[in-house]
XYZ file of N, CA and C in Angstrom:
852
model
N -7.685 -0.622 15.943
C -6.274 -0.732 15.726
C -6.155 -0.941 13.964
N -7.438 -1.435 13.323
C -7.156 -0.835 11.989
C -7.364 1.182 11.524
N -6.544 1.757 11.855
C -6.198 3.202 11.404
C -7.933 3.722 10.286
N -8.424 4.536 11.049
C -9.279 4.198 9.330
C -8.778 5.397 8.133
N -7.784 6.257 8.655
C -7.120 7.015 7.010
C -6.394 5.756 6.281
N -5.489 4.693 7.038
C -5.288 4.261 6.162
C -6.203 3.412 5.360
N -7.421 2.840 6.122
C -8.379 1.939 5.578
C -8.733 2.655 3.943
N -9.239 3.825 4.319
C -9.672 4.534 3.266
C -8.536 4.659 2.268
N -7.207 4.855 2.437
C -6.372 4.490 1.447
C -6.226 3.379 0.546
N -6.806 2.423 0.880
C -6.726 1.006 0.764
C -8.058 1.136 -0.235
N -8.802 1.469 0.268
C -10.323 1.583 -0.198
C -9.758 2.627 -1.626
N -9.372 3.795 -1.675
C -9.029 4.527 -2.757
C -8.523 3.857 -3.832
N -7.329 2.462 -3.599
C -6.559 1.890 -4.477
C -6.933 1.010 -5.235
N -7.912 0.448 -4.307
C -8.747 -0.182 -4.748
C -9.887 -0.176 -5.890
N -10.516 1.250 -5.540
C -11.204 1.622 -6.809
C -10.701 2.199 -7.798
N -9.554 2.387 -7.889
C -8.464 3.020 -9.093
C -8.433 1.846 -9.464
N -7.889 0.518 -9.269
C -7.872 -1.025 -9.949
C -9.434 -1.144 -10.795
N -10.165 -0.535 -10.169
C -11.468 -0.950 -10.673
C -12.111 -0.308 -11.649
N -11.874 1.150 -11.558
C -11.784 2.170 -12.746
C -10.829 2.177 -14.072
N -9.720 1.420 -13.703
C -9.058 1.306 -14.649
C -9.356 0.195 -15.462
N -10.181 -0.843 -14.481
C -10.455 -2.276 -15.426
C -11.677 -1.617 -16.228
N -12.642 -0.923 -15.601
C -13.585 -0.497 -16.757
C -13.047 0.550 -17.865
N -11.951 1.523 -17.642
C -11.211 2.050 -18.798
C -11.145 1.220 -19.612
N -10.428 -0.167 -19.604
C -10.121 -1.283 -20.349
C -11.141 -1.969 -21.009
N -12.437 -1.792 -20.485
C -13.410 -2.499 -21.596
C -14.185 -3.192 -20.606
N -14.409 -3.425 -19.450
C -14.639 -4.080 -18.322
C -15.960 -3.722 -17.973
N -17.423 -4.160 -18.360
C -18.157 -3.872 -17.099
C -18.189 -3.871 -16.030
N -18.623 -2.621 -15.297
C -18.709 -2.649 -13.615
C -19.439 -3.457 -13.428
N -19.139 -4.263 -12.516
C -20.070 -5.027 -11.816
C -20.420 -4.833 -10.415
N -20.751 -4.209 -9.942
C -21.007 -4.017 -8.319
C -21.278 -5.119 -7.623
N -22.194 -5.867 -7.763
C -21.818 -7.217 -6.771
C -20.220 -7.745 -6.482
N -19.370 -7.962 -7.666
C -18.026 -8.107 -7.594
C -17.363 -7.495 -6.431
N -17.789 -5.677 -7.160
C -16.891 -5.019 -6.540
C -17.088 -5.128 -4.749
N -18.070 -5.142 -4.137
C -18.757 -5.284 -2.834
C -18.026 -6.322 -2.437
N -18.040 -7.421 -2.918
C -17.668 -9.202 -2.647
C -16.123 -9.265 -2.267
N -15.502 -8.614 -3.191
C -14.730 -8.311 -3.483
C -13.293 -7.385 -2.588
N -14.246 -6.622 -2.804
C -13.999 -5.295 -0.965
C -13.837 -6.058 0.473
N -15.114 -6.642 0.221
C -15.390 -6.890 1.675
C -14.503 -8.405 1.990
N -13.994 -8.960 0.805
C -12.450 -9.776 1.401
C -11.616 -9.226 1.492
N -11.230 -8.090 0.523
C -10.040 -7.140 1.142
C -10.386 -6.928 2.122
N -10.948 -6.198 2.561
C -11.090 -5.580 4.444
C -10.542 -6.545 5.144
N -11.303 -8.000 5.039
C -10.842 -9.120 6.334
C -9.476 -9.035 6.274
N -8.807 -9.127 4.838
C -7.272 -9.514 4.608
C -6.170 -7.898 5.297
N -7.046 -7.151 5.195
C -6.139 -5.847 5.431
C -6.157 -5.546 6.830
N -7.427 -5.834 7.216
C -7.305 -5.708 8.870
C -6.710 -6.689 9.489
N -6.415 -8.064 8.615
C -5.616 -8.750 9.608
C -4.174 -9.242 9.790
N -3.906 -7.955 8.410
C -2.613 -7.863 8.155
C -2.304 -6.407 9.261
N -3.035 -5.415 9.582
C -3.066 -4.507 10.195
C -2.763 -4.931 12.241
N -3.459 -5.797 12.118
C -3.870 -6.807 13.282
C -2.132 -7.229 13.641
N -1.873 -7.717 12.747
C -0.671 -8.628 12.763
C 0.500 -7.277 13.202
N 0.448 -6.396 12.215
C 1.260 -5.310 12.418
C 1.641 -4.734 13.804
N 0.282 -4.373 14.273
C 0.305 -3.677 15.774
C 0.745 -5.028 17.113
N 0.379 -6.091 16.662
C 1.216 -7.093 17.149
C 2.877 -7.222 17.224
N 3.152 -6.793 16.298
C 4.967 -7.385 16.027
C 5.224 -5.962 16.123
N 4.319 -4.728 16.308
C 5.269 -3.329 16.624
C 4.828 -2.763 18.143
N 4.317 -3.414 18.817
C 4.033 -3.381 20.096
C 5.729 -2.475 21.051
N 6.476 -3.346 21.238
C 7.709 -2.657 21.468
C 7.689 -1.136 21.048
N 7.987 -1.090 19.660
C 8.095 0.420 19.006
C 7.401 0.730 18.900
N 6.269 0.663 19.341
C 5.102 1.721 19.197
C 4.597 2.525 20.711
N 5.013 1.543 21.709
C 5.716 2.298 23.120
C 6.800 3.671 22.971
N 7.632 3.849 22.362
C 8.506 4.295 22.286
C 8.520 5.278 21.330
N 7.543 5.542 20.208
C 8.048 6.570 19.354
C 6.076 7.241 19.400
N 6.496 8.354 18.839
C 5.043 9.660 18.959
C 4.598 9.405 17.496
N 3.599 9.214 17.753
C 1.998 8.799 16.679
C 1.769 9.509 15.887
N 1.266 9.673 14.509
C 0.768 10.294 13.370
C -0.073 9.870 12.941
N -1.115 9.999 12.278
C -2.479 9.515 11.679
C -1.845 8.229 10.966
N -0.425 8.428 10.257
C -0.109 7.430 9.114
C 1.346 6.712 9.619
N 1.887 6.680 10.834
C 2.935 5.783 11.454
C 2.606 5.806 13.044
N 3.685 4.832 13.956
C 3.205 4.952 14.830
C 2.251 3.973 16.103
N 1.686 3.334 14.734
C 0.309 2.351 15.369
C -0.832 3.389 16.053
N -1.571 2.383 15.989
C -2.785 2.951 16.585
C -2.440 3.571 18.244
N -1.459 3.168 18.875
C -1.754 3.369 20.197
C -2.481 2.578 21.255
N -3.415 1.630 20.298
C -4.170 0.844 21.518
C -3.484 -0.142 22.173
N -2.532 -1.097 21.834
C -1.748 -1.692 22.912
C -0.506 -1.128 23.748
N 0.294 -0.590 23.135
C 0.857 0.092 24.306
C -0.028 0.919 25.364
N -1.031 1.292 24.758
C -2.145 2.336 25.610
C -2.580 0.972 27.087
N -2.742 -0.183 26.425
C -2.913 -1.318 27.798
C -4.833 -1.339 27.104
N -5.222 -0.498 26.368
C -6.663 -0.632 26.144
C -7.173 -2.253 26.087
N -5.929 -3.063 25.586
C -6.882 -4.852 25.440
C -5.153 -5.293 25.444
N -5.167 -6.596 25.558
C -4.145 -7.323 25.701
C -3.269 -8.050 24.447
N -1.941 -7.843 24.449
C -1.189 -7.858 22.964
C -1.723 -9.263 22.177
N -2.174 -9.990 23.206
C -2.464 -11.663 22.786
C -3.476 -11.527 21.839
N -4.449 -10.547 21.965
C -5.845 -10.039 21.423
C -5.377 -10.116 20.241
N -4.393 -9.359 19.928
C -4.266 -8.579 18.646
C -3.644 -9.658 17.512
N -3.011 -10.850 18.095
C -2.800 -11.758 17.222
C -3.771 -12.856 16.937
N -4.657 -12.870 17.630
C -5.639 -13.755 17.878
C -6.690 -13.621 16.851
N -7.054 -12.117 16.860
C -7.586 -11.473 15.973
C -7.210 -11.493 14.603
N -6.287 -11.284 14.118
C -5.420 -11.193 12.982
C -5.628 -12.710 12.343
N -5.231 -13.781 13.096
C -5.304 -14.987 12.608
C -6.558 -15.356 12.173
N -7.703 -14.877 13.317
C -9.101 -15.240 12.740
C -9.575 -14.740 11.499
N -9.415 -13.110 11.562
C -9.817 -12.493 10.358
C -8.628 -12.868 8.815
N -7.561 -13.686 8.914
C -7.059 -13.763 7.951
C -7.721 -15.347 7.777
N -8.016 -15.998 8.447
C -8.401 -16.973 7.921
C -9.887 -17.241 7.648
N -10.543 -16.520 8.378
C -12.000 -16.175 7.704
C -11.819 -15.353 5.935
N -11.117 -14.222 5.677
C -10.908 -13.708 4.661
C -10.468 -14.946 3.523
N -9.276 -15.766 3.649
C -8.843 -16.372 3.091
C -9.869 -17.911 2.926
N -10.442 -18.282 3.607
C -11.543 -19.311 3.178
C -12.841 -18.990 2.459
N -12.999 -17.634 3.034
C -14.055 -16.702 2.126
C -13.933 -16.699 0.830
N -13.146 -16.252 0.613
C -12.137 -16.261 -1.061
C -11.927 -17.310 -1.707
N -11.298 -18.567 -1.276
C -11.891 -19.942 -1.915
C -12.776 -20.442 -2.070
N -13.995 -19.920 -1.044
C -15.187 -20.360 -1.480
C -15.378 -19.890 -2.664
N -15.260 -18.286 -2.749
C -15.703 -17.608 -3.829
C -15.438 -17.719 -5.120
N -14.633 -18.568 -5.182
C -13.566 -18.999 -6.229
C -14.088 -20.319 -6.639
N -14.232 -21.349 -6.094
C -15.082 -22.025 -6.134
C -16.719 -22.250 -6.584
N -17.192 -20.991 -6.206
C -18.389 -21.221 -6.720
C -18.385 -19.937 -7.944
N -17.247 -19.630 -8.523
C -17.163 -18.724 -9.612
C -17.715 -16.997 -9.527
N -17.622 -16.906 -8.174
C -17.742 -15.638 -7.707
C -16.749 -14.527 -8.119
N -14.781 -15.690 -7.668
C -13.925 -14.999 -8.229
C -13.048 -15.573 -8.588
N -12.324 -15.054 -9.304
C -11.483 -15.667 -10.645
C -10.351 -16.059 -9.471
N -10.005 -17.017 -10.404
C -8.981 -17.858 -10.100
C -7.306 -16.738 -9.514
N -7.132 -16.116 -10.807
C -5.920 -15.064 -10.401
C -6.172 -13.707 -9.619
N -7.752 -13.612 -9.259
C -7.659 -12.696 -8.275
C -7.774 -13.285 -6.739
N -7.802 -14.749 -6.625
C -7.560 -15.096 -5.400
C -5.938 -15.266 -5.323
N -5.305 -15.755 -6.588
C -3.307 -15.855 -6.177
C -3.512 -13.642 -5.742
N -3.684 -13.001 -6.463
C -3.233 -11.792 -6.110
C -3.883 -11.327 -4.225
N -4.672 -11.652 -3.992
C -5.090 -11.944 -2.746
C -4.197 -12.497 -1.830
N -3.677 -13.411 -2.200
C -2.903 -14.490 -1.640
C -1.620 -14.237 -1.506
N -1.181 -13.337 -2.319
C 0.091 -12.831 -2.282
C 0.170 -11.660 -1.511
N -0.923 -10.560 -1.255
C -1.198 -9.723 -0.946
C -1.122 -10.185 0.698
N -1.774 -11.112 1.294
C -1.880 -11.551 2.498
C -0.773 -11.993 3.053
N 0.503 -12.958 2.078
C 1.112 -13.799 2.714
C 2.085 -12.290 2.589
N 2.021 -11.259 1.781
C 4.007 -10.201 1.882
C 2.840 -9.164 2.804
N 2.023 -9.398 3.241
C 1.389 -8.397 4.369
C 1.732 -9.091 5.706
N 1.322 -10.577 5.963
C 1.997 -11.282 7.296
C 3.028 -11.099 7.465
N 3.902 -11.477 6.340
C 5.488 -11.135 6.744
C 6.125 -10.053 6.329
N 5.527 -8.926 6.477
C 5.835 -7.272 6.552
C 6.411 -7.355 8.165
N 5.647 -8.116 8.825
C 6.273 -7.954 10.230
C 6.359 -8.957 11.216
N 6.006 -10.199 10.582
C 5.747 -11.624 11.419
C 6.887 -13.048 10.909
N 6.959 -13.689 11.635
C 7.957 -14.466 10.643
C 7.608 -15.182 10.066
N 8.282 -15.979 8.681
C 9.086 -16.646 8.771
C 10.197 -15.165 8.326
N 9.565 -14.545 7.791
C 10.888 -13.109 6.993
C 10.764 -12.005 7.688
N 9.608 -11.346 8.162
C 10.405 -10.104 9.320
C 10.889 -9.234 8.402
N 10.321 -8.967 7.127
C 10.376 -8.259 6.079
C 10.802 -6.582 6.696
N 10.010 -5.971 7.318
C 10.193 -4.868 7.880
C 11.034 -4.533 9.073
N 11.892 -6.134 9.399
C 13.015 -5.849 10.269
C 14.227 -6.107 9.864
N 13.895 -6.180 8.703
C 15.479 -6.752 8.021
C 15.807 -5.930 6.500
N 15.275 -4.698 6.542
C 15.652 -3.492 5.704
C 14.646 -3.827 4.255
N 13.812 -4.619 4.054
C 12.920 -4.896 3.145
C 11.367 -4.285 3.266
N 11.353 -4.223 4.363
C 9.465 -3.897 4.292
C 9.354 -2.421 3.542
N 10.009 -1.677 3.373
C 9.493 -0.152 2.585
C 8.713 -1.196 0.898
N 10.104 -1.819 0.584
C 10.237 -2.767 -0.648
C 8.401 -3.234 -0.931
N 8.364 -4.065 0.307
C 7.197 -5.109 -0.044
C 6.076 -4.462 0.050
N 5.549 -3.608 0.862
C 4.704 -2.946 1.536
C 3.870 -1.913 0.368
N 5.446 -1.207 -0.572
C 5.151 -0.588 -1.904
C 4.539 -1.122 -3.168
N 5.240 -2.161 -3.403
C 4.739 -3.362 -3.958
C 3.079 -3.723 -3.798
N 3.273 -4.013 -2.396
C 2.053 -4.733 -2.500
C 0.818 -3.908 -2.455
N 1.074 -2.448 -1.675
C -0.357 -1.341 -1.503
C 0.186 -0.770 -2.972
N 0.600 -0.740 -4.121
C 0.851 0.139 -5.153
C 1.186 -0.638 -6.285
N 0.995 -2.207 -6.335
C 1.039 -2.724 -7.190
C -0.615 -3.900 -7.303
N 0.430 -4.457 -6.324
C -0.432 -5.987 -5.925
C -2.384 -5.309 -5.994
N -2.342 -4.408 -4.736
C -3.630 -4.384 -4.725
C -4.467 -3.552 -5.802
N -4.243 -2.767 -6.601
C -5.089 -2.280 -7.920
C -5.057 -3.250 -8.728
N -3.758 -4.198 -8.856
C -4.245 -4.928 -9.874
C -5.322 -6.464 -9.279
N -5.528 -6.004 -8.226
C -6.385 -7.179 -7.528
C -7.397 -6.271 -7.507
N -8.176 -5.243 -7.844
C -9.375 -4.472 -8.038
C -9.790 -4.664 -9.559
N -8.424 -4.496 -10.537
C -8.572 -4.766 -11.621
C -9.231 -5.772 -11.908
N -8.581 -7.140 -11.766
C -8.785 -8.665 -11.701
C -10.310 -8.360 -11.441
N -10.601 -8.115 -9.993
C -12.089 -8.533 -9.434
C -13.033 -8.361 -10.782
N -12.832 -7.204 -11.385
C -13.944 -6.418 -12.278
C -13.980 -7.342 -13.547
N -12.857 -8.432 -13.753
C -12.971 -9.010 -15.027
C -11.903 -8.534 -16.228
N -10.876 -7.709 -15.472
C -9.977 -7.103 -16.555
C -8.607 -7.833 -16.948
N -8.285 -7.703 -17.815
C -7.307 -9.167 -18.425
C -6.488 -8.330 -18.179
N -5.258 -9.231 -17.716
C -4.328 -8.709 -16.868
C -3.080 -8.568 -17.888
N -2.671 -7.574 -18.174
C -1.459 -7.366 -19.585
C -0.385 -6.448 -18.804
N 0.985 -6.892 -19.575
C 2.162 -5.829 -18.733
C 1.799 -4.499 -19.016
N 1.127 -3.758 -19.484
C 1.039 -2.596 -19.763
C -0.372 -1.919 -18.850
N -0.982 -2.751 -18.160
C -1.218 -2.258 -17.184
C -0.786 -2.030 -15.576
N 0.212 -3.450 -15.707
C 1.006 -3.201 -14.313
C 1.740 -2.383 -14.394
N 2.599 -1.748 -15.343
C 3.584 -0.398 -16.027
C 2.640 0.529 -15.846
N 1.427 0.620 -15.898
C 0.626 1.807 -15.395
C 0.488 2.314 -13.866
N 0.826 0.957 -13.071
C 0.120 1.220 -11.767
C 2.118 1.206 -11.248
N 2.862 1.287 -12.253
C 4.333 1.302 -11.430
C 4.562 2.889 -10.911
N 4.328 3.803 -11.752
C 4.898 5.426 -11.083
C 3.800 5.573 -9.590
N 2.551 4.815 -9.334
C 2.454 5.154 -8.435
C 3.043 4.195 -7.075
N 3.094 2.913 -7.720
C 4.239 2.164 -6.639
C 5.213 3.112 -6.009
N 5.812 3.597 -6.661
C 7.504 4.452 -6.423
C 7.038 5.728 -6.092
N 5.918 6.322 -5.665
C 5.751 7.317 -4.894
C 5.272 6.580 -3.700
N 4.343 5.475 -3.556
C 4.176 4.559 -2.667
C 5.268 4.194 -1.594
N 6.226 4.167 -2.441
C 7.771 3.874 -1.411
C 8.853 5.034 -1.074
N 8.197 5.971 -1.820
C 8.780 7.475 -1.054
C 8.154 7.315 -0.069
N 6.749 7.598 -0.248
C 5.992 7.856 1.161
C 6.398 6.908 2.622
N 6.425 5.319 1.783
C 6.980 4.789 3.283
C 8.492 5.033 3.772
N 9.411 5.593 3.283
C 10.616 5.721 3.614
C 10.228 6.870 4.705
N 9.218 7.877 4.580
C 8.932 8.897 5.330
C 8.143 8.811 6.264
N 7.259 7.506 6.331
C 7.083 7.469 7.697
C 7.448 6.269 8.592
N 8.553 5.286 7.542
C 9.361 4.841 8.886
C 11.118 5.549 9.206
N 10.724 6.941 8.364
C 11.943 8.227 9.243
C 11.227 8.337 10.622
N 9.931 8.552 10.582
C 8.996 9.215 11.985
C 9.644 8.090 12.813
N 9.453 6.684 12.645
C 10.035 5.975 14.154
C 11.102 5.327 14.329
N 12.254 6.241 13.337
C 13.342 5.479 12.922
C 14.224 5.395 14.977
N 13.975 5.977 15.364
C 15.218 6.073 16.717
C 13.982 4.811 17.945
N 12.783 4.658 17.659
C 12.277 3.553 18.797
C 12.651 2.766 18.190
N 12.679 2.651 16.439
C 12.598 1.069 15.497
C 14.646 0.657 15.727
N 15.051 2.050 16.125
C 16.705 1.223 16.487
C 16.863 0.817 17.536
N 16.299 1.087 18.575
C 16.751 1.021 19.976
C 15.682 -0.694 20.024
N 14.696 -1.237 19.529
C 14.434 -2.327 19.694
C 14.768 -3.399 18.593
N 15.691 -2.923 17.374
C 15.967 -3.996 16.564
C 15.635 -3.987 15.288
N 14.869 -3.059 15.252
C 13.863 -3.086 13.630
C 14.558 -2.285 12.603
N 15.752 -3.289 11.894
C 16.578 -2.632 11.221
C 15.365 -2.091 9.634
N 14.751 -0.662 9.646
C 14.167 -0.333 8.185
C 15.088 0.400 7.624
N 14.986 0.443 6.475
C 16.081 1.417 6.149
C 16.455 2.802 6.466
N 15.725 3.265 7.521
C 15.894 4.584 7.753
C 16.901 4.088 9.056
N 17.133 3.341 9.805
C 18.019 2.839 10.508
C 19.503 2.503 9.822
N 19.244 2.048 8.654
C 20.171 1.063 8.141
C 21.122 2.126 6.989
N 20.653 3.715 7.029
C 21.410 4.223 6.012
C 21.387 5.265 6.523
N 22.171 5.969 5.646
C 22.508 7.735 6.094
C 21.800 8.680 5.600
N 21.936 9.792 6.310
C 20.797 10.524 5.610
C 20.592 11.047 4.371
N 21.951 11.212 4.214
C 22.380 11.199 2.524
C 22.143 10.662 1.774
N 22.158 9.565 1.780
C 21.655 7.837 1.166
C 20.287 7.798 1.135
N 19.841 8.281 2.414
C 18.353 8.240 2.206
C 17.277 9.224 1.466
N 18.232 10.903 1.117
C 17.963 11.376 0.211
C 17.941 11.331 -1.121
N 18.856 10.900 -1.187
C 19.722 10.140 -2.732
C 18.594 9.051 -3.136
N 18.598 8.283 -2.205
C 17.407 7.077 -2.892
C 15.893 7.835 -3.156
N 15.169 8.678 -1.894
C 13.885 9.548 -2.088
C 13.921 9.955 -3.570
N 15.376 10.494 -3.355
C 15.141 11.447 -5.162
C 15.612 10.928 -6.546
N 16.099 9.877 -6.341
C 16.499 8.814 -7.401
C 14.746 7.825 -7.496
N 14.134 7.618 -6.275
C 12.569 6.818 -6.647
C 11.786 7.897 -7.394
N 11.907 9.012 -7.159
C 10.818 10.214 -7.643
C 11.561 10.586 -8.933
N 12.309 10.318 -9.037
C 12.922 10.802 -10.593
C 12.194 9.565 -11.615
N 12.702 8.408 -10.959
C 11.741 7.444 -12.029
C 10.571 7.213 -12.246
N 9.910 8.061 -10.866
C 8.282 7.981 -11.193
C 7.834 8.704 -12.380
N 8.887 9.774 -12.356
C 8.068 10.958 -13.669
C 8.956 10.739 -14.910
N 9.738 9.963 -14.687
C 10.560 9.797 -15.781
C 9.344 8.215 -16.960
N 9.083 7.309 -15.967
C 8.267 6.982 -16.568
C 6.970 7.619 -17.266
N 6.442 8.055 -16.267
C 5.211 9.307 -16.470
C 5.937 9.671 -18.306
N 6.878 10.414 -18.312
C 7.326 11.573 -19.215
C 6.928 10.531 -20.182
N 8.680 9.433 -20.525
C 8.449 8.657 -21.712
C 7.778 7.468 -21.878
N 6.980 7.085 -20.955
C 6.011 5.750 -20.799
C 6.415 5.000 -21.588
N 7.413 4.407 -21.359
C 7.863 2.729 -21.755
C 7.578 2.619 -23.037
N 7.882 3.712 -24.222
C 7.347 3.231 -25.881
C 6.040 3.791 -25.655
N 5.410 4.810 -24.403
C 4.098 4.675 -25.224
C 2.908 4.008 -24.702
N 3.424 3.060 -23.813
C 2.362 2.070 -23.719
C 1.971 2.316 -22.068
N 2.533 3.688 -21.795
C 1.166 3.855 -20.391
C 0.211 4.592 -20.594
N -0.892 4.136 -20.210
C -2.225 4.550 -20.584
C -2.441 6.165 -20.329
N -2.897 6.894 -20.592
C -2.811 8.479 -20.863
C -3.809 8.890 -19.457
N -4.237 8.043 -18.623
C -4.830 8.508 -16.807
C -3.813 8.373 -16.392
N -2.606 7.586 -16.599
C -1.203 8.325 -15.750
C -0.833 9.171 -15.821
N -1.159 9.849 -17.040
C -0.300 11.277 -17.019
C -0.980 12.454 -15.953
N -2.027 12.143 -14.965
C -2.112 12.717 -14.019
C -1.271 12.740 -13.088
N -0.558 11.772 -13.057
C 0.447 12.176 -12.080
C 1.309 12.647 -11.578
N 1.353 14.075 -12.957
C 2.020 15.115 -12.752
C 1.661 16.119 -12.073
N 0.511 15.949 -12.298
C -0.006 17.335 -10.467
C 0.738 16.826 -9.479
N 1.302 15.859 -9.058
C 1.751 15.438 -8.277
C 2.835 16.037 -7.915
N 3.438 16.919 -8.707
C 5.273 16.978 -9.183
C 5.719 17.821 -7.386
N 4.828 19.116 -7.641
C 4.771 20.196 -6.817
C 5.211 19.096 -5.052
N 3.948 18.220 -4.900
C 4.220 17.909 -3.496
C 5.089 16.570 -3.399
N 5.346 16.501 -4.653
C 6.734 14.994 -4.443
C 7.733 15.841 -3.898
N 8.023 17.297 -4.807
C 9.085 18.147 -4.291
C 9.298 18.009 -2.923
N 8.077 18.683 -2.766
C 8.164 18.748 -1.012
C 8.189 17.855 -0.192
N 7.975 16.861 -0.901
C 8.086 15.717 0.373
C 9.649 15.853 0.339
N 10.646 16.084 -1.109
C 12.225 15.388 -0.705
C 12.601 16.590 -0.194
N 11.926 18.138 -0.426
C 13.024 18.709 0.514
C 13.159 18.493 2.008
N 11.576 18.253 2.601
C 11.417 18.054 3.708
C 11.521 16.491 4.609
N 12.467 15.846 3.431
C 12.378 14.219 4.276
C 13.966 14.518 4.891
N 13.785 13.866 6.082
C 14.708 13.743 6.721
C 15.332 15.127 7.551
N 14.611 16.148 6.857
C 14.872 18.013 7.754
C 13.737 17.552 8.968
N 12.312 17.030 8.861
C 11.218 17.004 9.736
C 11.048 15.229 9.837
N 10.096 15.325 11.048
C 9.908 13.451 11.501
C 8.491 13.663 10.967
N 7.903 14.362 10.632
C 6.687 14.497 10.122
C 6.802 13.921 8.803
N 5.598 12.766 8.447
C 5.488 12.360 6.652
C 4.533 12.776 6.147
N 4.098 14.108 6.830
C 2.680 14.566 5.629
C 3.165 15.287 4.458
N 4.369 15.492 4.225
C 4.302 15.842 2.627
C 4.373 14.832 2.089
N 5.071 13.665 2.454
C 5.029 12.685 1.356
C 3.791 11.640 1.413
N 3.057 12.005 2.283
C 1.694 11.592 2.720
C 0.841 12.046 1.644
N 0.846 13.549 1.359
C 0.090 13.916 0.615
C 0.438 13.736 -0.674
N 1.373 13.523 -1.319
C 1.839 13.066 -2.215
C 1.344 12.331 -2.997
N 1.352 11.274 -1.963
C 0.828 9.670 -2.353
C -0.813 9.755 -2.589
N -1.294 10.607 -1.263
C -2.710 10.658 -1.671
C -3.418 11.358 -2.782
N -2.556 12.052 -3.071
C -3.267 13.158 -4.513
C -3.146 12.521 -5.080
N -1.808 11.755 -5.364
C -1.412 10.277 -6.388
C -2.808 9.826 -6.726
N -3.263 9.276 -5.391
C -4.537 8.167 -5.672
C -5.360 8.918 -6.376
N -5.956 10.349 -5.846
C -6.635 10.858 -6.010
C -6.818 11.272 -7.605
N -5.968 11.823 -8.000
C -5.614 12.103 -9.414
C -5.813 10.872 -10.560
N -5.157 9.903 -10.381
C -5.303 8.534 -10.857
C -6.727 8.036 -10.897
N -7.620 8.286 -10.020
C -8.572 7.698 -10.115
C -9.385 8.429 -11.146
N -8.909 9.766 -10.675
C -10.057 10.543 -11.441
C -9.738 10.547 -13.090
N -8.386 10.459 -13.568
C -8.087 9.869 -14.730
C -8.652 8.759 -15.194
N -8.562 7.295 -14.444
C -9.067 6.326 -14.641
C -10.624 6.343 -15.119
N -11.548 7.236 -14.191
C -12.811 7.379 -14.397
C -12.982 7.890 -15.768
N -11.882 9.024 -16.073
C -12.374 10.345 -17.672
C -11.937 8.902 -18.254
N -11.213 8.310 -18.302
C -10.989 7.575 -19.814
C -12.061 6.597 -20.020
N -12.339 6.084 -18.798
C -14.019 5.566 -19.145
C -14.920 5.924 -18.950
N -14.993 7.088 -19.472
C -16.181 7.932 -20.017
C -15.745 8.637 -20.938
N -14.947 8.245 -21.809
C -14.192 9.110 -22.697
C -14.920 8.335 -23.914
């Protein structure tokens, strides 16, 4: 139920944060990297299972891609739906108890625990009560902030990086690209979501409004990179320019095709080039 491609994407963003900490002067600690990654895995798997449980009805109606439509395990009847929720609860409890123990023992900083907790709460309430953000038009923003901002900051802080506004700003362009990726993936599920009453932006806004939103967010991303908010963005973020053709492709095809692939590839390439940029910055 935890789709491999999405898990790989999570780890890439975690690595991005790790390399940003190294570029900022924090020494790389393999033990912290692995333990932080293990805790992250438990939380992310729990969120995936919770989302599979909540999206059972819409996943049964939509067509699947590697990035949208769920894993197909529950609608296919391979495991009971209730098992997904129990597995999510166990994985989340295990991850958070282990994270708390690691913090008490001094293996995980308090700030890293806070960021992991924010990710766990925001990810859980993305699809489940009390907020069910994805069902009320807030899921795209929630997911983008968690995956584009909170996750790399977690990787950064796990390595002992000093959290500064400049670092959070450095991850903002990627967060905006992640938002557009989510616009595209939810577009693919719009018909099924509308039938079951899941009101994503794709079901609440017109095609023209969605395309304008996509263009506005993409423009904001590259405006940040260009002007750097007073040159406060690290040079590593300049690598985002390499994604410009893919972002344009994503905008051109958004709402015109059901496949989210162009926008997904724009985000994936952004991950890879920023990882390379932070690595070069740490070895400069």
